[in-house]
Amino acid sequence: MKKIECIIRPEALSLVEQAIRQERVGGLTISEVRGFGLQRQPARPKVKLEIYAMDIEVERLIEAIKLAAFTGDIGDGKLAVLPVEQLIRIRTQEEGAKALV
């Protein structure tokens, strides 16, 4: 199981969200964040997405996000894939893949 985190431009959110929905993942968390990169421009609002996914879904999700968020300009964002050792749905106590759906 993996966790995908990406930071994108706010104006790309609707396209990225549509692309993720088409991949039929269990869920998505969206947060507003601020930051800056190496260019040292003033901190700009961004959107952070967090997605838990099974290993077999990860490559499709990465490609969908990259395609939807790409403009070719500085500030398109970052995408990271992290291992998840354990995932638990607190309400039902389900673990692993059962906690995703």
Tab-separated table of N, CA, C and O in Angstrom, residues 57-95:
chain	number	residue	atom	x	y	z
A	57	GLU	N	-2.436	0.367	-8.216
A	57	GLU	CA	-3.097	1.586	-8.685
A	57	GLU	C	-2.142	2.765	-8.827
A	57	GLU	O	-2.452	3.745	-9.505
A	58	VAL	N	-0.992	2.681	-8.206
A	58	VAL	CA	-0.115	3.842	-8.049
A	58	VAL	C	0.363	4.413	-9.382
A	58	VAL	O	0.281	5.615	-9.604
A	59	GLU	N	0.862	3.578	-10.272
A	59	GLU	CA	1.398	4.094	-11.537
A	59	GLU	C	0.329	4.801	-12.358
A	59	GLU	O	0.580	5.848	-12.954
A	60	ARG	N	-0.885	4.233	-12.394
A	60	ARG	CA	-1.987	4.876	-13.131
A	60	ARG	C	-2.322	6.227	-12.519
A	60	ARG	O	-2.562	7.197	-13.233
A	61	LEU	N	-2.336	6.301	-11.193
A	61	LEU	CA	-2.637	7.563	-10.518
A	61	LEU	C	-1.561	8.602	-10.780
A	61	LEU	O	-1.858	9.770	-11.033
A	62	ILE	N	-0.309	8.191	-10.722
A	62	ILE	CA	0.801	9.118	-10.983
A	62	ILE	C	0.662	9.711	-12.377
A	62	ILE	O	0.762	10.923	-12.564
A	63	GLU	N	0.434	8.872	-13.355
A	63	GLU	CA	0.316	9.355	-14.728
A	63	GLU	C	-0.883	10.287	-14.889
A	63	GLU	O	-0.791	11.315	-15.560
A	64	ALA	N	-2.000	9.937	-14.264
A	64	ALA	CA	-3.192	10.780	-14.362
A	64	ALA	C	-2.954	12.150	-13.737
A	64	ALA	O	-3.328	13.184	-14.304
A	65	ILE	N	-2.299	12.182	-12.578
A	65	ILE	CA	-2.016	13.452	-11.899
A	65	ILE	C	-1.035	14.287	-12.701
A	65	ILE	O	-1.244	15.484	-12.907
A	66	LYS	N	0.039	13.657	-13.173
A	66	LYS	CA	1.039	14.394	-13.959
A	66	LYS	C	0.417	15.031	-15.193
A	66	LYS	O	0.674	16.198	-15.494
A	67	LEU	N	-0.390	14.284	-15.885
A	67	LEU	CA	-1.020	14.789	-17.108
A	67	LEU	C	-1.981	15.943	-16.802
A	67	LEU	O	-1.966	16.972	-17.481
A	68	ALA	N	-2.775	15.802	-15.751
A	68	ALA	CA	-3.777	16.820	-15.428
A	68	ALA	C	-3.173	18.093	-14.841
A	68	ALA	O	-3.708	19.177	-15.049
A	69	ALA	N	-2.050	17.983	-14.126
A	69	ALA	CA	-1.474	19.147	-13.439
A	69	ALA	C	-0.408	19.871	-14.264
A	69	ALA	O	0.002	20.974	-13.913
A	70	PHE	N	0.015	19.295	-15.368
A	70	PHE	CA	1.133	19.838	-16.146
A	70	PHE	C	0.752	21.099	-16.918
A	70	PHE	O	-0.250	21.130	-17.631
A	71	THR	N	1.571	22.150	-16.758
A	71	THR	CA	1.490	23.328	-17.628
A	71	THR	C	2.833	23.590	-18.291
A	71	THR	O	2.907	24.293	-19.285
A	72	GLY	N	3.908	23.068	-17.697
A	72	GLY	CA	5.250	23.323	-18.196
A	72	GLY	C	5.900	24.547	-17.580
A	72	GLY	O	7.034	24.883	-17.890
A	73	ASP	N	5.170	25.232	-16.711
A	73	ASP	CA	5.679	26.439	-16.066
A	73	ASP	C	6.201	26.127	-14.667
A	73	ASP	O	5.791	25.139	-14.048
A	74	ILE	N	7.069	26.997	-14.162
A	74	ILE	CA	7.545	26.877	-12.795
A	74	ILE	C	6.338	26.894	-11.862
A	74	ILE	O	5.428	27.698	-12.033
A	75	GLY	N	6.339	25.994	-10.883
A	75	GLY	CA	5.250	25.957	-9.914
A	75	GLY	C	4.179	24.923	-10.198
A	75	GLY	O	3.144	24.912	-9.528
A	76	ASP	N	4.404	24.053	-11.191
A	76	ASP	CA	3.422	22.999	-11.470
A	76	ASP	C	3.226	22.083	-10.268
A	76	ASP	O	2.164	21.525	-10.088
A	77	GLY	N	4.256	21.928	-9.448
A	77	GLY	CA	4.087	21.156	-8.221
A	77	GLY	C	5.059	20.011	-8.071
A	77	GLY	O	5.999	19.855	-8.832
A	78	LYS	N	4.784	19.206	-7.057
A	78	LYS	CA	5.601	18.034	-6.716
A	78	LYS	C	4.668	16.873	-6.428
A	78	LYS	O	3.541	17.051	-5.988
A	79	LEU	N	5.185	15.666	-6.636
A	79	LEU	CA	4.430	14.454	-6.368
A	79	LEU	C	5.364	13.469	-5.682
A	79	LEU	O	6.484	13.258	-6.142
A	80	ALA	N	4.924	12.885	-4.570
A	80	ALA	CA	5.728	11.910	-3.836
A	80	ALA	C	4.895	10.667	-3.566
A	80	ALA	O	3.690	10.750	-3.334
A	81	VAL	N	5.562	9.521	-3.598
A	81	VAL	CA	4.918	8.253	-3.275
A	81	VAL	C	5.632	7.690	-2.059
A	81	VAL	O	6.855	7.521	-2.069
A	82	LEU	N	4.850	7.414	-1.013
A	82	LEU	CA	5.401	6.959	0.254
A	82	LEU	C	4.848	5.584	0.614
A	82	LEU	O	3.676	5.303	0.364
A	83	PRO	N	5.672	4.734	1.226
A	83	PRO	CA	5.147	3.440	1.679
A	83	PRO	C	4.237	3.635	2.892
A	83	PRO	O	4.462	4.519	3.714
A	84	VAL	N	3.215	2.806	2.983
A	84	VAL	CA	2.311	2.815	4.132
A	84	VAL	C	2.458	1.465	4.818
A	84	VAL	O	2.171	0.430	4.215
A	85	GLU	N	2.901	1.484	6.042
A	85	GLU	CA	3.081	0.238	6.783
A	85	GLU	C	1.763	-0.324	7.280
A	85	GLU	O	1.573	-1.536	7.320
A	86	GLN	N	0.872	0.554	7.694
A	86	GLN	CA	-0.404	0.094	8.235
A	86	GLN	C	-1.448	1.185	8.018
A	86	GLN	O	-1.163	2.364	8.167
A	87	LEU	N	-2.660	0.775	7.681
A	87	LEU	CA	-3.776	1.703	7.523
A	87	LEU	C	-4.976	1.112	8.252
A	87	LEU	O	-5.306	-0.060	8.065
A	88	ILE	N	-5.612	1.920	9.097
A	88	ILE	CA	-6.745	1.450	9.894
A	88	ILE	C	-7.879	2.454	9.785
A	88	ILE	O	-7.664	3.655	9.958
A	89	ARG	N	-9.076	1.966	9.493
A	89	ARG	CA	-10.273	2.809	9.565
A	89	ARG	C	-10.735	2.737	11.020
A	89	ARG	O	-11.127	1.669	11.506
A	90	ILE	N	-10.668	3.851	11.699
A	90	ILE	CA	-10.934	3.877	13.132
A	90	ILE	C	-12.357	3.431	13.456
A	90	ILE	O	-12.574	2.651	14.394
A	91	ARG	N	-13.343	3.898	12.710
A	91	ARG	CA	-14.744	3.592	13.008
A	91	ARG	C	-15.024	2.095	13.024
A	91	ARG	O	-15.683	1.580	13.913
A	92	THR	N	-14.498	1.366	12.017
A	92	THR	CA	-14.821	-0.060	11.887
A	92	THR	C	-13.688	-0.976	12.324
A	92	THR	O	-13.881	-2.188	12.386
A	93	GLN	N	-12.523	-0.401	12.576
A	93	GLN	CA	-11.322	-1.167	12.929
A	93	GLN	C	-10.791	-2.012	11.768
A	93	GLN	O	-9.928	-2.862	11.958
A	94	GLU	N	-11.289	-1.767	10.545
A	94	GLU	CA	-10.783	-2.494	9.383
A	94	GLU	C	-9.358	-2.050	9.105
A	94	GLU	O	-9.010	-0.888	9.312
A	95	GLU	N	-8.561	-2.978	8.593
A	95	GLU	CA	-7.157	-2.699	8.331
A	95	GLU	C	-6.803	-3.019	6.891
A	95	GLU	O	-7.475	-3.787	6.224
